[in-house]
XYZ file of C-alpha atoms in Angstrom:
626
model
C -18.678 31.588 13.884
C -21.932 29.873 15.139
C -23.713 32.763 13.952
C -21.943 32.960 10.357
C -22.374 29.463 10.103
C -26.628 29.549 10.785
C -26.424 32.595 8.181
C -24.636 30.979 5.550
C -27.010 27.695 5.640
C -30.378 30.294 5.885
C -28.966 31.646 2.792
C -28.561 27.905 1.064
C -31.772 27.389 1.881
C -33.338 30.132 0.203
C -31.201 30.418 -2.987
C -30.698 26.476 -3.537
C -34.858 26.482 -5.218
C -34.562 29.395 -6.893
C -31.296 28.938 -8.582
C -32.672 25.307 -9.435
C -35.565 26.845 -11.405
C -34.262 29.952 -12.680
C -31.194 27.534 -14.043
C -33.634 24.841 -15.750
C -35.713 27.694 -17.254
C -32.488 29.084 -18.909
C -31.266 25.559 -20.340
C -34.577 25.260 -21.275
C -35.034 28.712 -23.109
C -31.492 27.510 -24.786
C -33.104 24.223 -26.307
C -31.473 21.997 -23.739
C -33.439 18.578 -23.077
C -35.951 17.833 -20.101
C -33.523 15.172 -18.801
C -30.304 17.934 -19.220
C -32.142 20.925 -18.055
C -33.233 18.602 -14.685
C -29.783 17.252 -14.233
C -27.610 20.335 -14.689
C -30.121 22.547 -12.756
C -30.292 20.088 -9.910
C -26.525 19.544 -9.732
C -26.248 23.367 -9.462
C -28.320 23.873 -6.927
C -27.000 21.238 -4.753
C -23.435 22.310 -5.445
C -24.313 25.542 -3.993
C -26.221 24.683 -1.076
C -23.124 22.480 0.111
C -20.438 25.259 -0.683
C -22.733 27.616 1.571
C -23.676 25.042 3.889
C -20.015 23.551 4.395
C -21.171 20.467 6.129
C -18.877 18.794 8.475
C -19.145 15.137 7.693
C -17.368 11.657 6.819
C -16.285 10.499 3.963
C -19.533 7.792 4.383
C -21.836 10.375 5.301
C -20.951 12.216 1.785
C -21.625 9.549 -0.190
C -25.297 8.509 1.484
C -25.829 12.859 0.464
C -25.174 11.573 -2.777
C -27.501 9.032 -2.697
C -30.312 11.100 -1.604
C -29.832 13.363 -4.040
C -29.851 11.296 -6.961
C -32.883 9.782 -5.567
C -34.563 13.437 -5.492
C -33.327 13.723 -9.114
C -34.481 10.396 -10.585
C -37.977 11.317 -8.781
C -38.385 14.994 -9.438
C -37.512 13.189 -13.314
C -40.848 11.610 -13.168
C -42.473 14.809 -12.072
C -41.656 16.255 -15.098
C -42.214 13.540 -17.239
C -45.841 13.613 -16.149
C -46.572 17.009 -16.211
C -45.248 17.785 -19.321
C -45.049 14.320 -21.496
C -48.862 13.441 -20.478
C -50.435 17.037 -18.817
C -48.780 19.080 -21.294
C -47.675 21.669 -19.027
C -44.652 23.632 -19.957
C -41.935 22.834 -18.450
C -41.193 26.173 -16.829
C -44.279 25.657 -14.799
C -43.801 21.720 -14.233
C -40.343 22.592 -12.917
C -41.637 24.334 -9.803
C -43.901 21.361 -8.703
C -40.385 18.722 -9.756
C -38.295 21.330 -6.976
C -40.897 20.956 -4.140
C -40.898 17.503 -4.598
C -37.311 17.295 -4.481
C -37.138 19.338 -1.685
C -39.595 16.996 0.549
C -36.737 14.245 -0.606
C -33.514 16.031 -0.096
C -34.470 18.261 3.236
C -35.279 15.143 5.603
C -32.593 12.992 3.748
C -30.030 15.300 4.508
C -30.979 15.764 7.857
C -31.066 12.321 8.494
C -27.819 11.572 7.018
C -25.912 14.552 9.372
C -27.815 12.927 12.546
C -26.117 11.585 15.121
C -29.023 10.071 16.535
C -28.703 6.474 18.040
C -29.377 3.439 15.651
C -32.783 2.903 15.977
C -34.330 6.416 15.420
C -32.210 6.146 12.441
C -33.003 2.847 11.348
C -36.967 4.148 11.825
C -36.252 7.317 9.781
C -34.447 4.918 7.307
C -37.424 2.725 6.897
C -40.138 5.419 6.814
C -38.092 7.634 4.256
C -37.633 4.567 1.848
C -41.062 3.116 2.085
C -42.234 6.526 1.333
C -39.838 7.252 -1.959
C -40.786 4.017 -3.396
C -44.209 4.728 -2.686
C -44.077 8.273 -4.572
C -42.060 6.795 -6.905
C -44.315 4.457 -8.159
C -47.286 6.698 -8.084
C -45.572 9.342 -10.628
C -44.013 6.837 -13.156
C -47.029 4.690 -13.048
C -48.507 7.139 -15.627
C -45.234 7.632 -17.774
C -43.864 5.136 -17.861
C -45.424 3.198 -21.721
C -47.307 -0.154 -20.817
C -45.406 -3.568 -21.252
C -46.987 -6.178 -23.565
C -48.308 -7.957 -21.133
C -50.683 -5.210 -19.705
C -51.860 -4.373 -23.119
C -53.126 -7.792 -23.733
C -54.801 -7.743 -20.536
C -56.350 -4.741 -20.955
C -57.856 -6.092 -24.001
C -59.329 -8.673 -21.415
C -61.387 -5.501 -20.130
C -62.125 -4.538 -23.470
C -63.870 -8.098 -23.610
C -65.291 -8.667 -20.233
C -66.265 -12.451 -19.367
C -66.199 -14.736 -16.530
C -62.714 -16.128 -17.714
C -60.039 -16.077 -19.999
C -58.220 -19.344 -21.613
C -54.622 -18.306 -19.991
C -55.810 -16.289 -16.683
C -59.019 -15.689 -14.260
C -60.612 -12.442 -14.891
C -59.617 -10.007 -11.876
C -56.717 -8.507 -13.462
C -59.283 -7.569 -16.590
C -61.788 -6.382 -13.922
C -59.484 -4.136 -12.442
C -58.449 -2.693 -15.671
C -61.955 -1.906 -16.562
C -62.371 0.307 -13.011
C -58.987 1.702 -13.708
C -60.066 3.258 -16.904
C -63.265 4.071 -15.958
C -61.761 6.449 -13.174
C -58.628 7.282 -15.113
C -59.383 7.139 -18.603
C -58.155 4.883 -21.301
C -54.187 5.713 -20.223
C -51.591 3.981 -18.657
C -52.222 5.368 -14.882
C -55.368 3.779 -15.464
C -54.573 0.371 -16.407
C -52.237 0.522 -13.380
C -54.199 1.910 -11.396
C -55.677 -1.926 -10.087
C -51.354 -2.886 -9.569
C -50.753 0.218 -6.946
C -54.155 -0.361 -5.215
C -53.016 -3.865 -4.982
C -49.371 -3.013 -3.922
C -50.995 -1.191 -0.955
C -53.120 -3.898 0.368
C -50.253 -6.045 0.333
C -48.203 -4.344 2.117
C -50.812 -3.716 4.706
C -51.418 -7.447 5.437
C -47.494 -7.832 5.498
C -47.223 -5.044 7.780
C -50.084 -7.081 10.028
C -48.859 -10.449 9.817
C -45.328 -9.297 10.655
C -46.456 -7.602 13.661
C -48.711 -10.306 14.883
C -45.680 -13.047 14.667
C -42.558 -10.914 15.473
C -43.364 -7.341 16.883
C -43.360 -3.735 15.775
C -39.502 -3.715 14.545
C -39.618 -6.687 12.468
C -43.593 -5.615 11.139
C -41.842 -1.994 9.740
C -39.000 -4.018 7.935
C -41.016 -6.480 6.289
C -43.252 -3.171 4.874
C -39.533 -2.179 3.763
C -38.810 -5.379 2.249
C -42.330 -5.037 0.083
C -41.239 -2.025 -1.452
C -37.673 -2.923 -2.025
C -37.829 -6.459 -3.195
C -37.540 -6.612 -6.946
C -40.723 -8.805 -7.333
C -43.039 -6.537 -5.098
C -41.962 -3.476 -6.045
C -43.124 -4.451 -9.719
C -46.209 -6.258 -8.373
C -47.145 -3.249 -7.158
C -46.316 -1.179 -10.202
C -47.360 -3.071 -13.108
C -50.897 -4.880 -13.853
C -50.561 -8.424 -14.211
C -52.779 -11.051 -12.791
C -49.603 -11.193 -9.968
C -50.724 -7.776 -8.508
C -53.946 -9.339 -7.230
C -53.181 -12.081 -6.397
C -50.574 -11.221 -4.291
C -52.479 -9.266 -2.365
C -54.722 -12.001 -2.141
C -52.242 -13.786 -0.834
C -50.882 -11.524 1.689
C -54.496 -11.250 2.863
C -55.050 -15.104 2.925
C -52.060 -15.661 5.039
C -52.984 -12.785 7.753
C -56.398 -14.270 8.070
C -55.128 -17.877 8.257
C -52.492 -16.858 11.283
C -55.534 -14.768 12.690
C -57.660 -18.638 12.954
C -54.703 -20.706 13.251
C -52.245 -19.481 16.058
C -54.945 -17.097 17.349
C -57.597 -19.017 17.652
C -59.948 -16.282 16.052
C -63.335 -18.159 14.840
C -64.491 -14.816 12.605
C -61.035 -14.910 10.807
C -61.777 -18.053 8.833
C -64.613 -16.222 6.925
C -61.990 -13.287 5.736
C -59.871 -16.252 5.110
C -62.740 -17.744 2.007
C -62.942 -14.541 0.949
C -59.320 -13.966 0.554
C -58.738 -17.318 -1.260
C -61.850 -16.985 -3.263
C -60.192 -13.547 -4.648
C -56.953 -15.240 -5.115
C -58.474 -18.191 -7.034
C -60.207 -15.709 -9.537
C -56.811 -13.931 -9.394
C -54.577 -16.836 -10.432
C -54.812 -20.386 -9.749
C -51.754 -20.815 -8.049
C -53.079 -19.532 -4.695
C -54.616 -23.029 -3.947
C -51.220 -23.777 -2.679
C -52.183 -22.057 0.422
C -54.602 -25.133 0.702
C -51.862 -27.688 1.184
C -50.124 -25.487 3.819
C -53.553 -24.800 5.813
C -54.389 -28.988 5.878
C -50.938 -29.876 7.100
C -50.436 -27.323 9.669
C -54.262 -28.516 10.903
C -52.877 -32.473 10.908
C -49.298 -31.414 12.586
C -50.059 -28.613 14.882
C -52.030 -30.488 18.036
C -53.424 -26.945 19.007
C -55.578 -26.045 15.644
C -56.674 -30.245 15.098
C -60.111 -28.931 17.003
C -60.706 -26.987 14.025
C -61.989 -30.597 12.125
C -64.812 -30.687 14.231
C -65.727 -26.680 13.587
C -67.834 -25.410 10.561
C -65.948 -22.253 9.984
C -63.511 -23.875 8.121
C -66.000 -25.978 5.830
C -67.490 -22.536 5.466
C -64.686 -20.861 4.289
C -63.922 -23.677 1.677
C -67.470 -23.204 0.545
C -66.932 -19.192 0.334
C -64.105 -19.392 -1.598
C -65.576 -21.879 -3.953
C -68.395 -19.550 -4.537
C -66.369 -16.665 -5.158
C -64.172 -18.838 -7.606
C -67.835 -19.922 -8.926
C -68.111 -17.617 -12.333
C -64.547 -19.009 -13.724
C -65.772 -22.245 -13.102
C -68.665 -21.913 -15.285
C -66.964 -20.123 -18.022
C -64.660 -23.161 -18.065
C -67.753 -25.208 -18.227
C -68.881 -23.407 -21.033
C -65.344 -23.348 -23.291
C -65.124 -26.877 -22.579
C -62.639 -26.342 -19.696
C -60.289 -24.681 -22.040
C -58.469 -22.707 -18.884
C -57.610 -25.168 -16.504
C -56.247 -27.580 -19.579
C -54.121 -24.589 -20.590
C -52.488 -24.430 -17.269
C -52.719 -28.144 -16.549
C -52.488 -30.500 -19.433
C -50.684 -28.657 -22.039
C -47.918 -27.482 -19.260
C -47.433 -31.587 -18.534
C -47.425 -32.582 -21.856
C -44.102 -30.351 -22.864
C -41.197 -32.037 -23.766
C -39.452 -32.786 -20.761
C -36.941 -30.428 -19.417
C -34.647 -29.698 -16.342
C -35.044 -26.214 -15.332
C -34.673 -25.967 -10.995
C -31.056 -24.221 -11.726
C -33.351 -21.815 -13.625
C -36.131 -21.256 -10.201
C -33.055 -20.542 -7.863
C -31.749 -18.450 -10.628
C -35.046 -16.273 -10.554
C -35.232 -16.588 -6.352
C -31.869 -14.813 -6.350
C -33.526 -11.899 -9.021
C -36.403 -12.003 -6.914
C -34.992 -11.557 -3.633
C -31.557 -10.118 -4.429
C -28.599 -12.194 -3.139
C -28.922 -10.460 0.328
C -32.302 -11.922 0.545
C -31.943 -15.165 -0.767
C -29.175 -15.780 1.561
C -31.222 -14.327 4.612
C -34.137 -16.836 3.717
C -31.548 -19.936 4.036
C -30.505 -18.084 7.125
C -34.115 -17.735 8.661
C -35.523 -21.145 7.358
C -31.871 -22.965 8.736
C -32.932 -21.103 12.749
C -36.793 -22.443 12.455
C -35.697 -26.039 11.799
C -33.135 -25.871 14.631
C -34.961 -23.902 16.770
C -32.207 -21.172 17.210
C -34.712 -18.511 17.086
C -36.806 -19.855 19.916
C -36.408 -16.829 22.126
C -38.289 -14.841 19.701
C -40.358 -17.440 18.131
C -43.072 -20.312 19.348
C -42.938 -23.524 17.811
C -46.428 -23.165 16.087
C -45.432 -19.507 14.665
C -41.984 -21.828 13.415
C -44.549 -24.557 11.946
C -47.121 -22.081 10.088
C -44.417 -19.957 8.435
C -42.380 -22.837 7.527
C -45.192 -24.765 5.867
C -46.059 -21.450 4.375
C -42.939 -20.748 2.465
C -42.056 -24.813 1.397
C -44.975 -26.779 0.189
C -45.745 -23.780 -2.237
C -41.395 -23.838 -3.108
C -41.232 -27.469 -2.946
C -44.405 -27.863 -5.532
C -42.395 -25.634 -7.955
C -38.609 -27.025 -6.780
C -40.482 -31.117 -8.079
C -42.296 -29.383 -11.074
C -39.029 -27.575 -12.148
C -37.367 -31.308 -12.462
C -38.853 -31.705 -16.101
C -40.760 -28.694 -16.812
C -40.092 -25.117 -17.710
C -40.811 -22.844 -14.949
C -40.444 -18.557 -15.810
C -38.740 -16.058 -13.861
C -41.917 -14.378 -12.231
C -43.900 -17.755 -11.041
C -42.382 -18.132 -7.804
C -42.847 -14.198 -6.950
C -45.731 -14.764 -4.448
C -44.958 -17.319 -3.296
C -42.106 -15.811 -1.409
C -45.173 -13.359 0.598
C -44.578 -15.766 3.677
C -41.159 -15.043 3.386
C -41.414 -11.618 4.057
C -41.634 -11.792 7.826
C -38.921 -14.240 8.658
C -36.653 -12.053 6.056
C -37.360 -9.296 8.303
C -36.033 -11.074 11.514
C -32.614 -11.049 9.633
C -32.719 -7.193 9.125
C -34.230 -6.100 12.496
C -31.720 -5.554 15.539
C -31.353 -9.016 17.954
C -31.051 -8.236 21.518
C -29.045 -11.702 22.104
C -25.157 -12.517 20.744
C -25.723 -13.429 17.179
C -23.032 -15.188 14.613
C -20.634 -13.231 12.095
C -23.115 -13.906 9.603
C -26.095 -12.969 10.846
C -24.735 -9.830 11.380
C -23.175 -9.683 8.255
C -26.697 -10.135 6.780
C -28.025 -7.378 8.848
C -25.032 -5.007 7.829
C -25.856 -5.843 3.859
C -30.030 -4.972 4.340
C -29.725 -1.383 4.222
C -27.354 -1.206 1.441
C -29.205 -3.665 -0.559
C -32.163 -1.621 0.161
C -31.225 1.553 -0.659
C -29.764 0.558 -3.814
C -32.663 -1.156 -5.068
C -34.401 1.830 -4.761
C -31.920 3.557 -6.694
C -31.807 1.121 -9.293
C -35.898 1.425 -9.931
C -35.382 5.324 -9.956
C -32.683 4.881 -12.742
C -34.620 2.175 -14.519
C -37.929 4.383 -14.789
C -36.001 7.381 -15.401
C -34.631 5.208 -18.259
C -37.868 3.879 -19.567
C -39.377 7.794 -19.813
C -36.179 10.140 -20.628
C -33.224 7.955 -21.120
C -29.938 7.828 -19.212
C -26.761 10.426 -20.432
C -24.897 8.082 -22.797
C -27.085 4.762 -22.724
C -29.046 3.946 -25.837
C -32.336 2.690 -25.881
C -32.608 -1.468 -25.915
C -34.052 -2.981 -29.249
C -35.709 -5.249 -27.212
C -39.011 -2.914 -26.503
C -41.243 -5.900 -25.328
C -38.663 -6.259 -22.272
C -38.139 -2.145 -22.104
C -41.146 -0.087 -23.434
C -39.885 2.633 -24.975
C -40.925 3.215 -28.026
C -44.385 1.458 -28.860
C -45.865 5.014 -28.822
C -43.947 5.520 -32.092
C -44.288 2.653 -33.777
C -47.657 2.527 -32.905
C -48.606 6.014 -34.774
C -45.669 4.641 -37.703
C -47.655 1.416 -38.346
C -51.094 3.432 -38.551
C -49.610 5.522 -40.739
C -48.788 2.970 -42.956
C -52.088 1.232 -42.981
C -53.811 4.350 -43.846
C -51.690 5.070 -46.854
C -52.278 1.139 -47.997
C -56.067 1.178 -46.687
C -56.550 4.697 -48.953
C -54.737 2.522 -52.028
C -56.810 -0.377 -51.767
C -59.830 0.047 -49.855
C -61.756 -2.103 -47.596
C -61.196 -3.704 -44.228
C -57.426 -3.899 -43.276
C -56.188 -6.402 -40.606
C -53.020 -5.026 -38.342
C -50.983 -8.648 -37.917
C -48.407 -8.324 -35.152
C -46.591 -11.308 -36.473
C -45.236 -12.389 -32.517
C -47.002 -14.060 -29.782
C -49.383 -10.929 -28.503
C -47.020 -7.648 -28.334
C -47.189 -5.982 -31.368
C -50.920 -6.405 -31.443
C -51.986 -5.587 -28.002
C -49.393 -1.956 -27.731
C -51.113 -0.865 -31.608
C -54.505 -1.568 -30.232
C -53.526 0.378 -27.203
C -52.001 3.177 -28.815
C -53.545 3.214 -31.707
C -57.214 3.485 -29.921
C -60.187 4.323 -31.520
C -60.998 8.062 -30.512
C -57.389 8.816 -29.665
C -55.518 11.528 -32.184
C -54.066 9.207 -35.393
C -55.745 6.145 -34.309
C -56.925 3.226 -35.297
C -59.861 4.354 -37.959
C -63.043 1.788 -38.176
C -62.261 -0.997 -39.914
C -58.813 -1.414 -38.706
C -58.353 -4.020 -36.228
C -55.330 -5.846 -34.735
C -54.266 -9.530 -34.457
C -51.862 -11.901 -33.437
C -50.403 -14.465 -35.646
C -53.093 -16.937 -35.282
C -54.305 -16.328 -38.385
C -51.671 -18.062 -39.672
C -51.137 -20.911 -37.120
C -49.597 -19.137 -34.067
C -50.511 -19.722 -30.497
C -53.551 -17.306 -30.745
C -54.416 -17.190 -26.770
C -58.087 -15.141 -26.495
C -57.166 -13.193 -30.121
C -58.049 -16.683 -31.291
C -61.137 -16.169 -29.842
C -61.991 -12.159 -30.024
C -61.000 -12.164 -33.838
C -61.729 -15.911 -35.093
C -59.395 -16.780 -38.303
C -63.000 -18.201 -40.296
C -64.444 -14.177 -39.890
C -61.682 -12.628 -41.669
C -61.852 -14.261 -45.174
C -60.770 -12.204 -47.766
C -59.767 -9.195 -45.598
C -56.343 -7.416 -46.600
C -53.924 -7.712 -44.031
C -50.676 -5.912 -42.836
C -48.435 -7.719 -41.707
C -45.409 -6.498 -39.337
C -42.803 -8.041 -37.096
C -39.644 -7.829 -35.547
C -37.960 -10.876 -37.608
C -37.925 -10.622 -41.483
C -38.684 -14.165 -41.730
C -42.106 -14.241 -40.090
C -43.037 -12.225 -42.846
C -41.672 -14.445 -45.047
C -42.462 -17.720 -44.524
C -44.394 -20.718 -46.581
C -47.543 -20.560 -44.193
C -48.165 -16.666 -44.731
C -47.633 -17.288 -48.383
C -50.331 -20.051 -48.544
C -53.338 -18.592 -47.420
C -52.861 -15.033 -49.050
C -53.626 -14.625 -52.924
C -50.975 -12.043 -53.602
C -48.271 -10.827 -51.267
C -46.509 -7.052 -51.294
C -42.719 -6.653 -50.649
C -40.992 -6.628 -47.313
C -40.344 -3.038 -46.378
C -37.483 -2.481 -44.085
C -38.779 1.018 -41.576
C -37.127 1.745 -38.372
C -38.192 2.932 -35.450
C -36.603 6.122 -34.231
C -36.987 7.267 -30.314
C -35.681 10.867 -30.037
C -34.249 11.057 -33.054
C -31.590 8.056 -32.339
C -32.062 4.664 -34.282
C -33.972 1.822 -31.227
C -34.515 -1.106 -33.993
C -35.400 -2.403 -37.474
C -39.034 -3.592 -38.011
C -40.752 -4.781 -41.241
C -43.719 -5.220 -42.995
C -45.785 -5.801 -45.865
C -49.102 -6.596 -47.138
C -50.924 -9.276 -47.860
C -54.357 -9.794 -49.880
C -57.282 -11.828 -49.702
C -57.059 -14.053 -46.581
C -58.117 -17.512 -46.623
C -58.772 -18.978 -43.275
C -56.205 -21.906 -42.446
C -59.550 -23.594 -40.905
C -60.628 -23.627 -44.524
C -60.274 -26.498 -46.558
């Protein structure tokens, strides 16, 4: 029986890849779908490795095999996405690379799920096998995956490089720029900067983690980096937040390294680190606060007053910051009034229900109730046994004067969903405590908590898989969202519809014609993307895209890139998601003659995603003009 048994799963080894591919080929050949042909193929194969394999497990065990092999699925998905959506290989070929990968995923899962290893070579393989999926899983979609608004616009910041930018510091525009240099004008390139940046991170987590707790607590808090909503996208897509929380990360390993070390040297990597933040995003001077009070409250690092290093790490940073300063100088401070001035002068407004709303996104519920948890045993002191006092001190300050800044400023102001992301980096470690094994009798819980971290985990994980496999080939039976500025999938076709359109009316008419995504900055920013000069059906010279700050809008830098006074008399198109915006009394003023509001849709695999309009509008007259 032994013997038959060994046979039968050497034969399910063997057969399981090739009936995979030979499978997919056939639903291929019969005009089947990428996402079909990958999900009945897989499912076969699988099916037929357990009936020959005839594992021997719990009901529990069966349903962790299930979700390893959706995992494998969702990321062999991407593989073929990529290969054949951006490489153009044909699928029969791409199919053999998607079936090793999922074989690296489902071989070791399995085996790790049938294991009856003790808990913390399991916990270790847990860790290790999830940190790498999200790590692959991120590299593949990066590239398929179509760019949100927000990444367009900033990669027109690299199109325009400068010292600064009226809403942001210009890393996140600098990265873009080596990104496509390497990687071409595409969207592995603009992302490119976000999964460099997701790696550095999680290296200075990894370190500061180890230097407070230990080795257990330093591999869950790499775990929590991949698996936490916020860093799992901060290390995905390229917003200013993908530098600067690596900044951040960085700042807070070299200010442990000086602080509760005692390590002169580190207080030069900790200027550097700021200075990188600051040009990052401005919200990284928080870190300032927290460094001054732990030097006033913790008797231990008070000798540091009387030492230069930390004088010349405030001077570092300041000359690293140096070039946004003087293109603030220049543009009469425009940047820091943006984010200072015009941010206090809204209308008052009482949002903090809305920043523990977005802590509970951002952390899940599992986290956000560990962090109440951790931060509950620092200010009691329950956690001594594991923890010094000064450790206690430095990650406490760490996590509420940047929270508490926010928690006040949430009181009358608006406050969005992503701002208090980083600041939850020094949270990271202490979250960990909660997941990691305790040798000492802990409460129910405690180790409730630590029961929920795996699960939580692991369907995070899944949940980013099915999201991305969303975003590039749909989901069986779930329509694609009108809302593409929140879920990009389908600014590739609207793109090449709208250029379309403004070649027909640019052959009819002649002349310069002005693209006017009538919306804040996405319609704009995805056509100039997609509709690049030099790309096949792109934007042709003279075309050019803009916001609606031509006709009063909040322009941001398109206000500055395309002033309103230099397009007098130009022909414009106008499109937008809202009738109305095409419609309204301002548009109608500063045109001489306006076209009729077309009704198009935009189609996504042949299925219906939203309505659009547009129409067009003749000789522009500045609303700067008298």
């Amino acid at each position: 029986m032994v013997v038959a048994s060994a046979l039968y799963r050497r034969i399910a080894t063997a057969l399981a890849p090739l009936i995979d591919v030979v499978a997919f080929c056939a639903l291929i050949g019969a005009g089947q779908s990428l996402r079909a042909g990958n999900l009945y193929a897989f499912a076969l194969a699988v099916i037929l490795q357990c009936a020959l394999d005839r594992p021997k497990l719990a009901w529990r065990q069966y349903f962790e095999l299930l979700i390893v092999a959706l995992m494998a699925l969702l990321l062999r998905a991407g593989v073929l996405a990529l290969l054949t959506q951006r490489c153009g290989w044909p699928p029969q070929i791409a199919i053999l690379f998607a079936v090793a990968l999922g074989l690296i995923v489902t071989r070791p899962g399995f085996k790790h799920v049938a294991s009856a290893a003790g808990s913390e070579p399991r916990w270790r393989e847990f860790a290790y096998g999830l940190i790498a999926f999200a790590f692959v899983l991120r590299l593949i979609y990066a590239g398929s995956v179509e760019l949100m608004p927000e990444e367009t616009y900033y990669w027109n910041y690299s199109r325009h490089l400068d010292l600064g930018y009226l809403d942001h510091p210009p890393m996140v525009a600098w990265l873009i720029k080596l990104g496509t240099i390497l990687f071409g004008q595409t969207e592995f390139g603009v992302r490119f900067g976000a999964l460099c940046c997701g790696a550095v991170t999680s290296v200075f987590v990894y370190r500061l983690a180890y230097n407070l707790y230990g080795a257990s607590c330093a591999l869950a808090a790499l775990l929590l980096t991949q698996a936490l909503p916020f860093f799992f996208l901060a290390g995905l897509l390229m917003t200013p937040d993908a530098p600067l929380t690596a900044a951040w990360a960085a700042t807070l390993y070299c200010l442990e390294r000086a602080l509760i070390a005692g390590r002169a040297r580190a207080w030069l990597f900790a200027g550097i680190s700021l200075g990188l933040g600051m040009i990052s995003k401005y919200s990284i001077a928080l870190l300032i606060p927290v460094t001054l009070a732990f030097m006033l409250w913790d008797r231990q690092s008070r000798h540091w007053w009387r030492r230069p290093e930390p004088y010349f790490a405030a001077v570092l940073a300041a000359a690293i910051f140096s070039p946004v300063i003087v293109w603030n100088a220049q543009h009469e401070w425009a940047s820091f009034a943006f984010q200072t001035s015009r941010r206090l002068a809204e209308a008052p407004k009482f949002t903090l229900h809305r920043l523990i709303a977005s802590m509970l996104v951002l952390l899940t519920p599992t986290g956000f109730l560990a962090l109440i948890a951790a931060l509950s045993a620092m200010r009691t002191g329950e956690d001594a046994a594991r923890d010094s006092v000064r450790r206690r001190r430095f990650m406490g300050l760490a996590i509420l004067i940047p929270l508490s800044v926010y928690a006040v400023f949430s009181l009358r102001h608006e406050v969005k969903l992503d701002w208090t992301g980083t600041l939850l980096t020094a949270a990271l470690p202490v979250l960990a405590l909660t997941m990691t094994a305790a040798r000492a009798p802990v409460s129910r819980f405690a180790a409730g908590l630590r029961r929920a971290w795996p699960p939580t985990v692991a369907a995070m994980l899944l949940i980013y898989a099915a999201g991305l496999h969303y975003l590039v080939l749909g989901l069986p039976g779930v329509g694609y969202s009108k809302h593409i500025e929140l879920f990009p999938t389908g600014w590739r076709e609207l793109t090449a519809h709208i250029i379309r359109t403004a070649a027909t009316y640019r052959g009819e008419n002649g002349g310069d014609l002005l693209i006017v995504g009538m919306d804040r900055y996405a319609i704009a920013s995805e056509v100039a993307f997609y509709g690049r000069s030099g790309s096949p059906a792109g934007l042709q010279p003279g075309m050019e895209t803009v916001n609606s700050h031509l006709f009063g809008g909040m322009g941001l830098m398109y206000g500055r890139w395309i002033p309103e006074k230099l397009q007098a008399h130009k022909n414009l198109l106008l499109v937008g998601f809202e009738r109305g915006d095409l419609e309204n009394a301002t548009v109608a003023a500063h045109v001489a003659r306006l076209g009729p509001v077309e009704d198009d849709e935009l189609l996504r695999d042949g299925k219906l995603v939203r309505h659009y309009y547009h129409r067009l509008a003749y000789d522009y007259q500045s609303i700067a003009d008298p």
